[in-house]
Coordinates of C-alpha atoms (C1' of nucleotides) and ligand atoms in Angstrom, one line a residue:
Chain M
X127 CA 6.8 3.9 11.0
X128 CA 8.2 4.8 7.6
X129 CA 6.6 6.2 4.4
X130 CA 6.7 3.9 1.3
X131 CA 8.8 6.1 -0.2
X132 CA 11.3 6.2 2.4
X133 CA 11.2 2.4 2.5
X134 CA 11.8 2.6 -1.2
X135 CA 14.6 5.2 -1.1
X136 CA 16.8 3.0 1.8
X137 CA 16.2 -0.3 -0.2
X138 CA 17.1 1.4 -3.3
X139 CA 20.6 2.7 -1.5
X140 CA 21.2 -0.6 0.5
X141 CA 21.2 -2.3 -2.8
X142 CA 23.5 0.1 -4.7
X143 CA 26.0 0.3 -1.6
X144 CA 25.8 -3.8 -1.7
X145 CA 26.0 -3.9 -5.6
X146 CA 28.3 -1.8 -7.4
X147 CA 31.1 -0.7 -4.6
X148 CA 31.0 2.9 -6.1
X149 CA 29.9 5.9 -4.8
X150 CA 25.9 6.4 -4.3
X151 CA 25.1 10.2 -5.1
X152 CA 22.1 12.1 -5.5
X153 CA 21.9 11.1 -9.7
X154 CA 22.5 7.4 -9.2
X155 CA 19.5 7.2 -6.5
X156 CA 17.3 9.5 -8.9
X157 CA 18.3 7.0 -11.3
X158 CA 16.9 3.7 -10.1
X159 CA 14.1 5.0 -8.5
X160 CA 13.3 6.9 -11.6
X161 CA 12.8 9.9 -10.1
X162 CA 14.4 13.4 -10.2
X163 CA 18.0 14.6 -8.5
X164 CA 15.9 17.4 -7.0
X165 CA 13.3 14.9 -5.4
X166 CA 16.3 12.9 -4.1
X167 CA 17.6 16.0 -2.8
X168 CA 14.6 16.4 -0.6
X169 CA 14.4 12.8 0.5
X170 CA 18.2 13.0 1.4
X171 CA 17.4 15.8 4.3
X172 CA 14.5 14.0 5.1
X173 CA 16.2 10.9 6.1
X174 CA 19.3 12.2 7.1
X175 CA 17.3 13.9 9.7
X176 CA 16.4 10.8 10.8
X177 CA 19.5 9.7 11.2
X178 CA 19.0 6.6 8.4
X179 CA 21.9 7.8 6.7
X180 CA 24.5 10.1 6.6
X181 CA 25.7 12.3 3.4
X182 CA 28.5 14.5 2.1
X183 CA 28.1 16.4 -0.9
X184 CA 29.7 14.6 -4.4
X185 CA 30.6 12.1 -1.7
X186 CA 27.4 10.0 -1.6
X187 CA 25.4 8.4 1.0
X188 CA 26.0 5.9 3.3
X189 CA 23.0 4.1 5.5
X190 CA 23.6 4.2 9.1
X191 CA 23.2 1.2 11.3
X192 CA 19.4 1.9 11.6
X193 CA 19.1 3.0 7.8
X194 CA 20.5 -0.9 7.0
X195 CA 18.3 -2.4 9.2
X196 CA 15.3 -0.9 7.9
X197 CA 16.3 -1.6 4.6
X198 CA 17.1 -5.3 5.2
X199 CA 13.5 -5.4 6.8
X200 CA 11.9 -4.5 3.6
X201 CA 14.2 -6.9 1.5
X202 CA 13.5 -9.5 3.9
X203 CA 9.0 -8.5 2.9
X204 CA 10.0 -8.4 -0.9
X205 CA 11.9 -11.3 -1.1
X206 CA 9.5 -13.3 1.3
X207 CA 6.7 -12.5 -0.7
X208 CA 8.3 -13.6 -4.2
X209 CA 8.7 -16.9 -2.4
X210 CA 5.8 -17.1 -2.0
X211 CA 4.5 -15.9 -4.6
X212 CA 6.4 -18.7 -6.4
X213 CA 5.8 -21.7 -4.4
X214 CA 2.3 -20.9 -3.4
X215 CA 0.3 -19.6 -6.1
X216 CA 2.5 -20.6 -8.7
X217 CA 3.7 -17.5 -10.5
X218 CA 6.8 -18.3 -12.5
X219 CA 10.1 -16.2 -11.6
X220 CA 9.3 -13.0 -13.9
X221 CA 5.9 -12.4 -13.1
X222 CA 6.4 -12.2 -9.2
X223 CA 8.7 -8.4 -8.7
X224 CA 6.1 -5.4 -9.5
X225 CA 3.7 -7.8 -6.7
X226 CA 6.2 -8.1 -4.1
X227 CA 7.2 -4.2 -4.8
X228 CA 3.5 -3.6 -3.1
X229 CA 3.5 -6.1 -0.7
X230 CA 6.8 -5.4 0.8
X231 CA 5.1 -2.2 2.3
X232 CA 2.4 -4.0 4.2
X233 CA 2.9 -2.9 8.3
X234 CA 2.0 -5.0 10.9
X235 CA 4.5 -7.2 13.5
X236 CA 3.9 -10.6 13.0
X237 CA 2.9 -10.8 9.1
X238 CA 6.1 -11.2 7.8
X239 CA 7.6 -13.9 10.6
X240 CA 4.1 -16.1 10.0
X241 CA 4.6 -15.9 6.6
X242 CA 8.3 -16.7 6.9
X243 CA 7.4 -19.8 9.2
X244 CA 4.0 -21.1 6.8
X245 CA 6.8 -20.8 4.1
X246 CA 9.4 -23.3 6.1
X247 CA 11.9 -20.3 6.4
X248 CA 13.5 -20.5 2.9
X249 CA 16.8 -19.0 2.6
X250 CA 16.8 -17.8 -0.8
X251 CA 14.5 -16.0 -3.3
X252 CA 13.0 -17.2 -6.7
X253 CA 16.2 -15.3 -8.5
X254 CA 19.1 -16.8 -5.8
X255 CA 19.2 -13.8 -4.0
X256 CA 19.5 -14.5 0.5
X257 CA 16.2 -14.0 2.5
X258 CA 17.9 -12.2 5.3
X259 CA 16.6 -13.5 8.5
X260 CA 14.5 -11.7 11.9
X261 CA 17.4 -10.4 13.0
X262 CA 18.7 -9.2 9.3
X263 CA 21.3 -11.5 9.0
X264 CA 22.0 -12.5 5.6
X265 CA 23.8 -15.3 4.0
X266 CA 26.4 -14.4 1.7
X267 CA 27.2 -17.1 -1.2
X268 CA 31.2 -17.1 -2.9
X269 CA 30.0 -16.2 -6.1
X270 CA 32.2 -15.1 -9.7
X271 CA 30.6 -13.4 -12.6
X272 CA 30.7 -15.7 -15.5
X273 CA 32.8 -12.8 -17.0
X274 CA 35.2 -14.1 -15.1
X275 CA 35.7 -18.0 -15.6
X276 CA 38.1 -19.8 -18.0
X277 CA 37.6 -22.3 -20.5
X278 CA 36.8 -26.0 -18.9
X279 CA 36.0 -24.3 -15.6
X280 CA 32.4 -25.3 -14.4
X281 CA 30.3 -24.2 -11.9
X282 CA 26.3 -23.7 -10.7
X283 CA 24.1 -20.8 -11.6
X284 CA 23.4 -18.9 -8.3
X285 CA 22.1 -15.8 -8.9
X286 CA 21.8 -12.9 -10.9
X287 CA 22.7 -9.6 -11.1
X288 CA 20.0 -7.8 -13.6
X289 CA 16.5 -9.7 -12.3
X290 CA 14.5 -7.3 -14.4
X291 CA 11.7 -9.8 -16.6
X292 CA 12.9 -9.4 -19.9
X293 CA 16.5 -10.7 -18.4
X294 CA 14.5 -13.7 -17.1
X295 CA 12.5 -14.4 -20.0
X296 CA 15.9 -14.5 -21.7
X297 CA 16.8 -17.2 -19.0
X298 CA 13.7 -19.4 -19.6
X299 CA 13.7 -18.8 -23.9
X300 CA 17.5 -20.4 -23.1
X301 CA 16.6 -23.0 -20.4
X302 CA 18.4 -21.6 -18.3
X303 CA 17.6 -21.8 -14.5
X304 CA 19.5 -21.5 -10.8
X305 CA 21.7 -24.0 -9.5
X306 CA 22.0 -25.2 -13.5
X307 CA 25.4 -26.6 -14.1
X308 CA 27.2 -24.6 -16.5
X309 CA 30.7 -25.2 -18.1
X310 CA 32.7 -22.9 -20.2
X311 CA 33.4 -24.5 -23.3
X312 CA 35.1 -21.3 -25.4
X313 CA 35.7 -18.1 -25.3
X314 CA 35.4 -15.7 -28.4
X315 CA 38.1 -12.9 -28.5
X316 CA 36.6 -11.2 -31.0
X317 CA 33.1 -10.5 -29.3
X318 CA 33.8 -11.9 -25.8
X319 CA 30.7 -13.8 -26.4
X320 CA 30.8 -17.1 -24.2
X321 CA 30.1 -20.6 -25.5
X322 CA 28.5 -22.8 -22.5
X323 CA 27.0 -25.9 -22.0
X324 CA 24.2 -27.0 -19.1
X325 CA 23.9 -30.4 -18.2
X326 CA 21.0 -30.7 -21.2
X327 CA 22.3 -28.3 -23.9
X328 CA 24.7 -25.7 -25.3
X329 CA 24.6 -22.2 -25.9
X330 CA 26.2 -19.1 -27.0
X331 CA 25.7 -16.2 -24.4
X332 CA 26.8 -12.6 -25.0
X333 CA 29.6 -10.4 -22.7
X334 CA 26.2 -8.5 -21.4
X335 CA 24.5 -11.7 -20.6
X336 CA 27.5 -13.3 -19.0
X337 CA 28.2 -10.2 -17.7
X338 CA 24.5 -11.1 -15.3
X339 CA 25.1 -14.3 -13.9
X340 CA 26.7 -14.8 -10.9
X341 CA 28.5 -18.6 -10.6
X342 CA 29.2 -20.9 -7.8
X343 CA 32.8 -22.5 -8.5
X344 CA 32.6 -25.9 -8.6
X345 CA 35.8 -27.5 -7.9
Chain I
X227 CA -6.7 2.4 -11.0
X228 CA -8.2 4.2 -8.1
X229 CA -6.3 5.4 -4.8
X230 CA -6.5 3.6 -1.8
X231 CA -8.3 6.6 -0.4
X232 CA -11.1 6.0 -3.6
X233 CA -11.5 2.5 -2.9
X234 CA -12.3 2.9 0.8
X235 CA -14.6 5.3 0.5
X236 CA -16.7 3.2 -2.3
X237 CA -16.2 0.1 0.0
X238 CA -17.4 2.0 2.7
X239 CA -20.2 3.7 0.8
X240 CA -21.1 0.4 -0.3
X241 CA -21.3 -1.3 3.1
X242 CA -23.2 0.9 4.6
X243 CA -25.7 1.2 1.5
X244 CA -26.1 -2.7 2.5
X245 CA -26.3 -2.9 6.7
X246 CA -28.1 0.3 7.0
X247 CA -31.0 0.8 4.5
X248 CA -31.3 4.6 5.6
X249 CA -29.8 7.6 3.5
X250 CA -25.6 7.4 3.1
X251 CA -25.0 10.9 3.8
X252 CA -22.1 13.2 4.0
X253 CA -21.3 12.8 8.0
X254 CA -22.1 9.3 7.9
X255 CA -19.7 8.4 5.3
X256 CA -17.1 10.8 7.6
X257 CA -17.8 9.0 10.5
X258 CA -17.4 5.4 9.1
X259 CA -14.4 6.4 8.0
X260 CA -12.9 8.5 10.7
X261 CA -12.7 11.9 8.3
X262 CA -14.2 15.1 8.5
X263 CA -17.3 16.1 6.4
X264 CA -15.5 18.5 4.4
X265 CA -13.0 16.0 3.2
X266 CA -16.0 13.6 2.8
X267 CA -17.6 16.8 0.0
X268 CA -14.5 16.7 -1.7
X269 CA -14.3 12.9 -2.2
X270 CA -17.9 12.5 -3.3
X271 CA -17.3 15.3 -5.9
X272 CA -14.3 13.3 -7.4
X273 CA -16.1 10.5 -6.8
X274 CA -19.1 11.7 -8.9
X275 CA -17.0 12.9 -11.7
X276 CA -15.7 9.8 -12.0
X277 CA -19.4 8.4 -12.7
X278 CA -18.8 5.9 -9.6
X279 CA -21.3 7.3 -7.7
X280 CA -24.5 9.7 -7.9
X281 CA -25.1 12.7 -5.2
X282 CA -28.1 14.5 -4.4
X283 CA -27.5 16.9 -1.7
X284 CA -29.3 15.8 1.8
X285 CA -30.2 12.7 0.2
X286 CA -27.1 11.3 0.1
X287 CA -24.9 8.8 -1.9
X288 CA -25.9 6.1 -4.6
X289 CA -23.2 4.1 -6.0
X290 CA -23.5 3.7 -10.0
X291 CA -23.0 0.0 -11.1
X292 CA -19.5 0.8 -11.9
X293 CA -19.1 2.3 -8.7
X294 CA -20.0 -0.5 -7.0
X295 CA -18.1 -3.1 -9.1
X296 CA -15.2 -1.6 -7.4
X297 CA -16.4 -1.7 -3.7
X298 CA -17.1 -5.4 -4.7
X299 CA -13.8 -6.0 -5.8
X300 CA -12.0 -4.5 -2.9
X301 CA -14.1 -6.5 -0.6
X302 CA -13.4 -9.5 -2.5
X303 CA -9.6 -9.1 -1.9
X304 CA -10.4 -8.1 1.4
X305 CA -12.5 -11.1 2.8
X306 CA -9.6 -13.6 0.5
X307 CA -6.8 -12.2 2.2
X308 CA -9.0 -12.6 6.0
X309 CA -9.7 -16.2 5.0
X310 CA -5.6 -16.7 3.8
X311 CA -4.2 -14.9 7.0
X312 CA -6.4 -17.0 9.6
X313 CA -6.4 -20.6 7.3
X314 CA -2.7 -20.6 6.6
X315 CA -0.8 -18.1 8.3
X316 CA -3.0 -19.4 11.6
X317 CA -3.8 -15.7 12.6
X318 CA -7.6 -16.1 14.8
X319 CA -10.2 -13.8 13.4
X320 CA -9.9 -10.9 15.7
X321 CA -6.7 -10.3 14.4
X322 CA -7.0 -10.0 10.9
X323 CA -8.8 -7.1 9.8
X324 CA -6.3 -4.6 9.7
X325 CA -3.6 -6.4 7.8
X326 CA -6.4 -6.9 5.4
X327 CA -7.4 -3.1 5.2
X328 CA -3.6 -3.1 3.9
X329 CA -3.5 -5.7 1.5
X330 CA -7.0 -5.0 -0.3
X331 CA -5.2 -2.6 -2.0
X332 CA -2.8 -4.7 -3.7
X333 CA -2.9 -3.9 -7.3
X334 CA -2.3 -7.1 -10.1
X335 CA -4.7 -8.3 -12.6
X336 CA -4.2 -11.7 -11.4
X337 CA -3.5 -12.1 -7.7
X338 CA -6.6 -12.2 -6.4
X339 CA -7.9 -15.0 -8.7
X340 CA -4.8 -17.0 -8.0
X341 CA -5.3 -16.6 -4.2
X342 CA -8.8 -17.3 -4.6
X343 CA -8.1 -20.7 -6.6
X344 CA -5.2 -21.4 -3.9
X345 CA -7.7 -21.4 -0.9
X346 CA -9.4 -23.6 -2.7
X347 CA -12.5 -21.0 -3.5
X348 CA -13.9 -20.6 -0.1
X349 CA -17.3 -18.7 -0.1
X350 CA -17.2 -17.2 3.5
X351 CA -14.4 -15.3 5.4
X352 CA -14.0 -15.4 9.0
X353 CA -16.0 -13.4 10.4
X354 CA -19.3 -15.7 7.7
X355 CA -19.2 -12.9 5.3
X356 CA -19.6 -14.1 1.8
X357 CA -16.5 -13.5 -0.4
X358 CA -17.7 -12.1 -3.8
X359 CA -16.6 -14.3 -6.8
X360 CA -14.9 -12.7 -9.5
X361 CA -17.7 -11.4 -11.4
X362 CA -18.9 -9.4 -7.9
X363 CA -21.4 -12.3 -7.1
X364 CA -21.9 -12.6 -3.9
X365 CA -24.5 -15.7 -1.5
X366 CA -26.9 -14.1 0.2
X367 CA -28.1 -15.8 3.4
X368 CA -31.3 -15.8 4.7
X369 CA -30.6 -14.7 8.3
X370 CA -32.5 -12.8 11.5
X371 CA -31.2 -10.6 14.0
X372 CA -30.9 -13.0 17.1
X373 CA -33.0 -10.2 19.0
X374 CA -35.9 -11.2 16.9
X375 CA -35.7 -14.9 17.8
X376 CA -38.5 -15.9 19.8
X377 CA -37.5 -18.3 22.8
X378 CA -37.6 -21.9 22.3
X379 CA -36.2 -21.2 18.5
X380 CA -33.1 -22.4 17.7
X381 CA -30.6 -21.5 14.7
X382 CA -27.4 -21.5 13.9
X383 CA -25.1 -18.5 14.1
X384 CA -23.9 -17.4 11.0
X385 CA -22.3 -13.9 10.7
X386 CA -22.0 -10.5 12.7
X387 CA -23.0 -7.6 12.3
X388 CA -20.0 -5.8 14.2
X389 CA -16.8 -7.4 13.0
X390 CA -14.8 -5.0 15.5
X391 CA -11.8 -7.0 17.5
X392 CA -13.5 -6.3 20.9
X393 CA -16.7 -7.9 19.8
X394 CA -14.7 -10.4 18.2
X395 CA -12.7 -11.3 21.5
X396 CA -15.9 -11.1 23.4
X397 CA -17.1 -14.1 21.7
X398 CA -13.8 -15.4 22.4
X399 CA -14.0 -15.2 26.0
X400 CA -18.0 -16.7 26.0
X401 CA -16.7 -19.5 23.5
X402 CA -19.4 -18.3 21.0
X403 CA -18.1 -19.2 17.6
X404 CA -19.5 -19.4 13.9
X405 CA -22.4 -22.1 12.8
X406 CA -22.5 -22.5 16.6
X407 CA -26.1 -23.7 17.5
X408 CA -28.1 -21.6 19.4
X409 CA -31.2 -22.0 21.4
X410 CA -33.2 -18.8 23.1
X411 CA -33.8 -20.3 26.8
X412 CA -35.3 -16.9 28.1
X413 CA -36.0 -13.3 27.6
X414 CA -35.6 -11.2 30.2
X415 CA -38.6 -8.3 29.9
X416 CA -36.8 -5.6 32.0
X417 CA -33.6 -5.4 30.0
X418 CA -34.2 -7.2 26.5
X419 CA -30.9 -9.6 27.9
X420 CA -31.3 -12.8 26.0
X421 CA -30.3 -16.7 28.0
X422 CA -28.8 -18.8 25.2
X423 CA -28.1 -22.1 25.5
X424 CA -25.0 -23.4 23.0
X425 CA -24.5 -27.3 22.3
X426 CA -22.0 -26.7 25.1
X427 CA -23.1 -24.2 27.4
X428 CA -25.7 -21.6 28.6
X429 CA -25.1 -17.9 28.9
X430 CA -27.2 -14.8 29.1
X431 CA -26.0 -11.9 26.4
X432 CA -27.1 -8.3 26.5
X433 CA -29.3 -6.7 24.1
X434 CA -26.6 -4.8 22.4
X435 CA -24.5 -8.3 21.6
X436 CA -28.0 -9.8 20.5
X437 CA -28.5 -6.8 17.6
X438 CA -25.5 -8.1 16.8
X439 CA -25.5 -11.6 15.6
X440 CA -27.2 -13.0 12.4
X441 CA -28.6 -16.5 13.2
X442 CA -29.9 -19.2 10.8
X443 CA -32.8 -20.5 11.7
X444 CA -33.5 -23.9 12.0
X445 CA -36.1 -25.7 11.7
Chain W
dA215 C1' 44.3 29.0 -13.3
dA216 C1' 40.6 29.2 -16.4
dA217 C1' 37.2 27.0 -18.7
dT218 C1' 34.1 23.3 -19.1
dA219 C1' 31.5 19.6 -17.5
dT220 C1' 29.0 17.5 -13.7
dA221 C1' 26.6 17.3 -9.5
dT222 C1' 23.7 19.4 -6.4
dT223 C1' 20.5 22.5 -4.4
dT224 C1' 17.0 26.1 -4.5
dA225 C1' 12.8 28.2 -5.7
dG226 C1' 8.4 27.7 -6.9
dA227 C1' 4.6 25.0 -8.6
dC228 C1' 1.5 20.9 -8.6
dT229 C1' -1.3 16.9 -6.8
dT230 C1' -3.7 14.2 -3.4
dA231 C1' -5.7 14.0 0.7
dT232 C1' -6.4 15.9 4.7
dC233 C1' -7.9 19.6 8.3
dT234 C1' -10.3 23.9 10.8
dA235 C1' -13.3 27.5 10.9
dA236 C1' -16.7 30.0 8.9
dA237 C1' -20.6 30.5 5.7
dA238 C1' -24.6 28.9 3.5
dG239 C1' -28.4 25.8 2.7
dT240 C1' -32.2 22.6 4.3
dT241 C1' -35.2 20.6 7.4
dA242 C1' -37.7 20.4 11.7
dA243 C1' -39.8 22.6 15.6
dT244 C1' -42.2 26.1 17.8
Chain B
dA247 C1' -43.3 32.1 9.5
dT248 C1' -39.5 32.4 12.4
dT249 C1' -36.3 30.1 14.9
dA250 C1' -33.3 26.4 15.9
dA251 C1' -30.8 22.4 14.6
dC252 C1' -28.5 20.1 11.6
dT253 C1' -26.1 19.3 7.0
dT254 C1' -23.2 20.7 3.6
dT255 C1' -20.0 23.5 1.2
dT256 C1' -16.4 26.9 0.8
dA257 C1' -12.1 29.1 1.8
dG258 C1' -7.7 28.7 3.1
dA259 C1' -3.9 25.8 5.3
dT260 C1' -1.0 21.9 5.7
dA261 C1' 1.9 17.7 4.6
dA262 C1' 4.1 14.4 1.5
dG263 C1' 6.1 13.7 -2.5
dT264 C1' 6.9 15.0 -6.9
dC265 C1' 8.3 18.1 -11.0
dT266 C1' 10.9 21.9 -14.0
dA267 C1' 14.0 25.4 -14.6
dA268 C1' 17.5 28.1 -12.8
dA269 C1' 21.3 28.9 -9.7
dT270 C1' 25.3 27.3 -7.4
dA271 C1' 29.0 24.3 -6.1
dT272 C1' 32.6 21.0 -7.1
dA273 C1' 35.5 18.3 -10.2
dT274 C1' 38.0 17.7 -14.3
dT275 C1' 40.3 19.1 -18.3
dT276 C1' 42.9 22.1 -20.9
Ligands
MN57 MN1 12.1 -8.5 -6.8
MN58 MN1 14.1 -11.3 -6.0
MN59 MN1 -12.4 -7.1 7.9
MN60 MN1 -14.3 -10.0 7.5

DNA sequence: AAATATATTTAGACTTATCTAAAAGTTAAT
DNA sequence: ATTAACTTTTAGATAAGTCTAAATATATTT
């Protein structure tokens, strides 16, 4: 059995391996976990010991094969319990996060598979992101940054990169929600700010907005 | 917010201020909990600080109203999460406790009610303890120890007084189940052991399973 | 190749919750 | 009133996880 913490630490670095393809060092863990590089320092050894991961100095971490499978294990809790969370006792999409950060830590065998099963094994999460399965296997969408699409291309909201709550209660103040259709209509050199429009309305979004919602191509 | 370690010892504190009507002292508390005595001392004095509960060397623990408007509230989540994990996640009651000695300590200022309202408000948990509402209210039945049923009586049985998995799966195996009806046939005079009768079947229990089980009486 | 900027580790402290072993206090028994 | 039994507290350690401040190592720039 694993700590919290040390659940939290191999999450934290499966997610940062998985999102940005850079390096993950000793500041850039300290960083998300909001923590200090000395803590991290210690938590490195710790699990390195235990052969989750493996690290060179100003050469980052990498999770081992056991390191990802624990992690995907408490992804798998988190995102589970936002499901539910959602569907169940009807929390909308920004609410459900600092609950699921608690009850992704709960131990016991079967929980999370019962769960899974009362929930009619849903493959995604309230914010688009895969549910990976038992056996960690996770499904991985073809997805472009809105960044990234031309004018008169359209596509379907499927997830996001930032799902902090005051990015998703920017999403709902817009009317903006997954698998929305969205279609380029302009691009603004000056600003890079994007004009789209949904199936219902338009909208102006910023680079940094853009820059956080990851687009299925429809073609 | 309190610890988990705070909040079991104020639950424990207040269940045993409520089974046993004798003096909570400083080894009892250790044993419920499976601590030492010394540790016990140093989380009584926190505890006290705190004005949650009041101390009076070798006459034990008393739990100030705030004190016990905790223990109420983690019993509450405690008893909801029971009732969830055998009503929808299909778990049977000997197997739920320690999931729910996990998920008690869920912290949100709106789970618990949401849950509560999703189960559609039961008032009992699994094992017919009554599940505190959200102002710490909590049904009291009018029950008797089944070792003080005289034979010929009959009643109904309607919680335990040992909620441990081996008791539980001992009613398992003698198909003895909640709100069961129950008629004393005989009492043996050597041995105190009891011969039930069920609306199904007859069996004789020892005195020790007798002290027990709460009954309802009929009449 | 130095100098400077970053990244990382160490040393030492702190908090919470626990433990063992010993000391001290209270109650009960003779 | 002593003694014996039990209860409680103290003293000192330990473990996990965190912190600050200082020291050290590496990378980048000049
Ligand atoms: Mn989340
Ligand atoms: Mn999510
Ligand atoms: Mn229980
Ligand atoms: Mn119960």
């Amino acid at each position: 059995m694993f700590s919290q913490a040390e659940e939290n630490y191999l999450k934290t670095i499966y997610t940062l391996q998985n999102r940005r393809k850079t390096v993950i060092n000793t500041n850039l863990i300290a960083d998300k976990i909001n923590t200090k590089a000395s803590s991290v320092t210690d938590m490195i050894k710790k699990l390195s010991a235990k052969e989750l991961l493996t690290y060179k100095k100003y050469k980052g971490v990498q999770l081992t094969e056991m390191g990802e499978k624990i992690a995907l294990k408490v992804i798998r809790k988190h995102r589970l319990w936002e499901h539910f969370l959602v569907k169940k006792l009807n929390y909308s999409w920004d609410e459900v996060h600092d609950i699921a950060e608690q009850l992704e830590h709960i131990k016991s065998d079967t929980l999370i598979d019962n769960l899974e099963s009362y929930l009619q094994f849903p493959k995604f999460d309230p914010h688009g992101d895969p549910i990976p399965d038992k056996d960690g296997k996770i499904i991985l969408t073809k997805t472009v940054n809105l960044l990234n699409i031309k004018v008169g291309q359209k596509g379907t909201l499927d997830s996001l990169k930032d799902s902090s709550d005051v990015f998703l209660k920017y999403l709902n103040k817009k009317r903006l929600a997954l698998r929305d259709q969205i279609k380029v209509i302009d691009i603004e050199p000056f600003d890079n700010s994007i004009h789209i429009e949904t199936k219902t309305h338009q909208l102006v979004i910023s680079k940094k907005v853009a820059d956080n919602l990851n687009i299925k191509i429809l073609r």
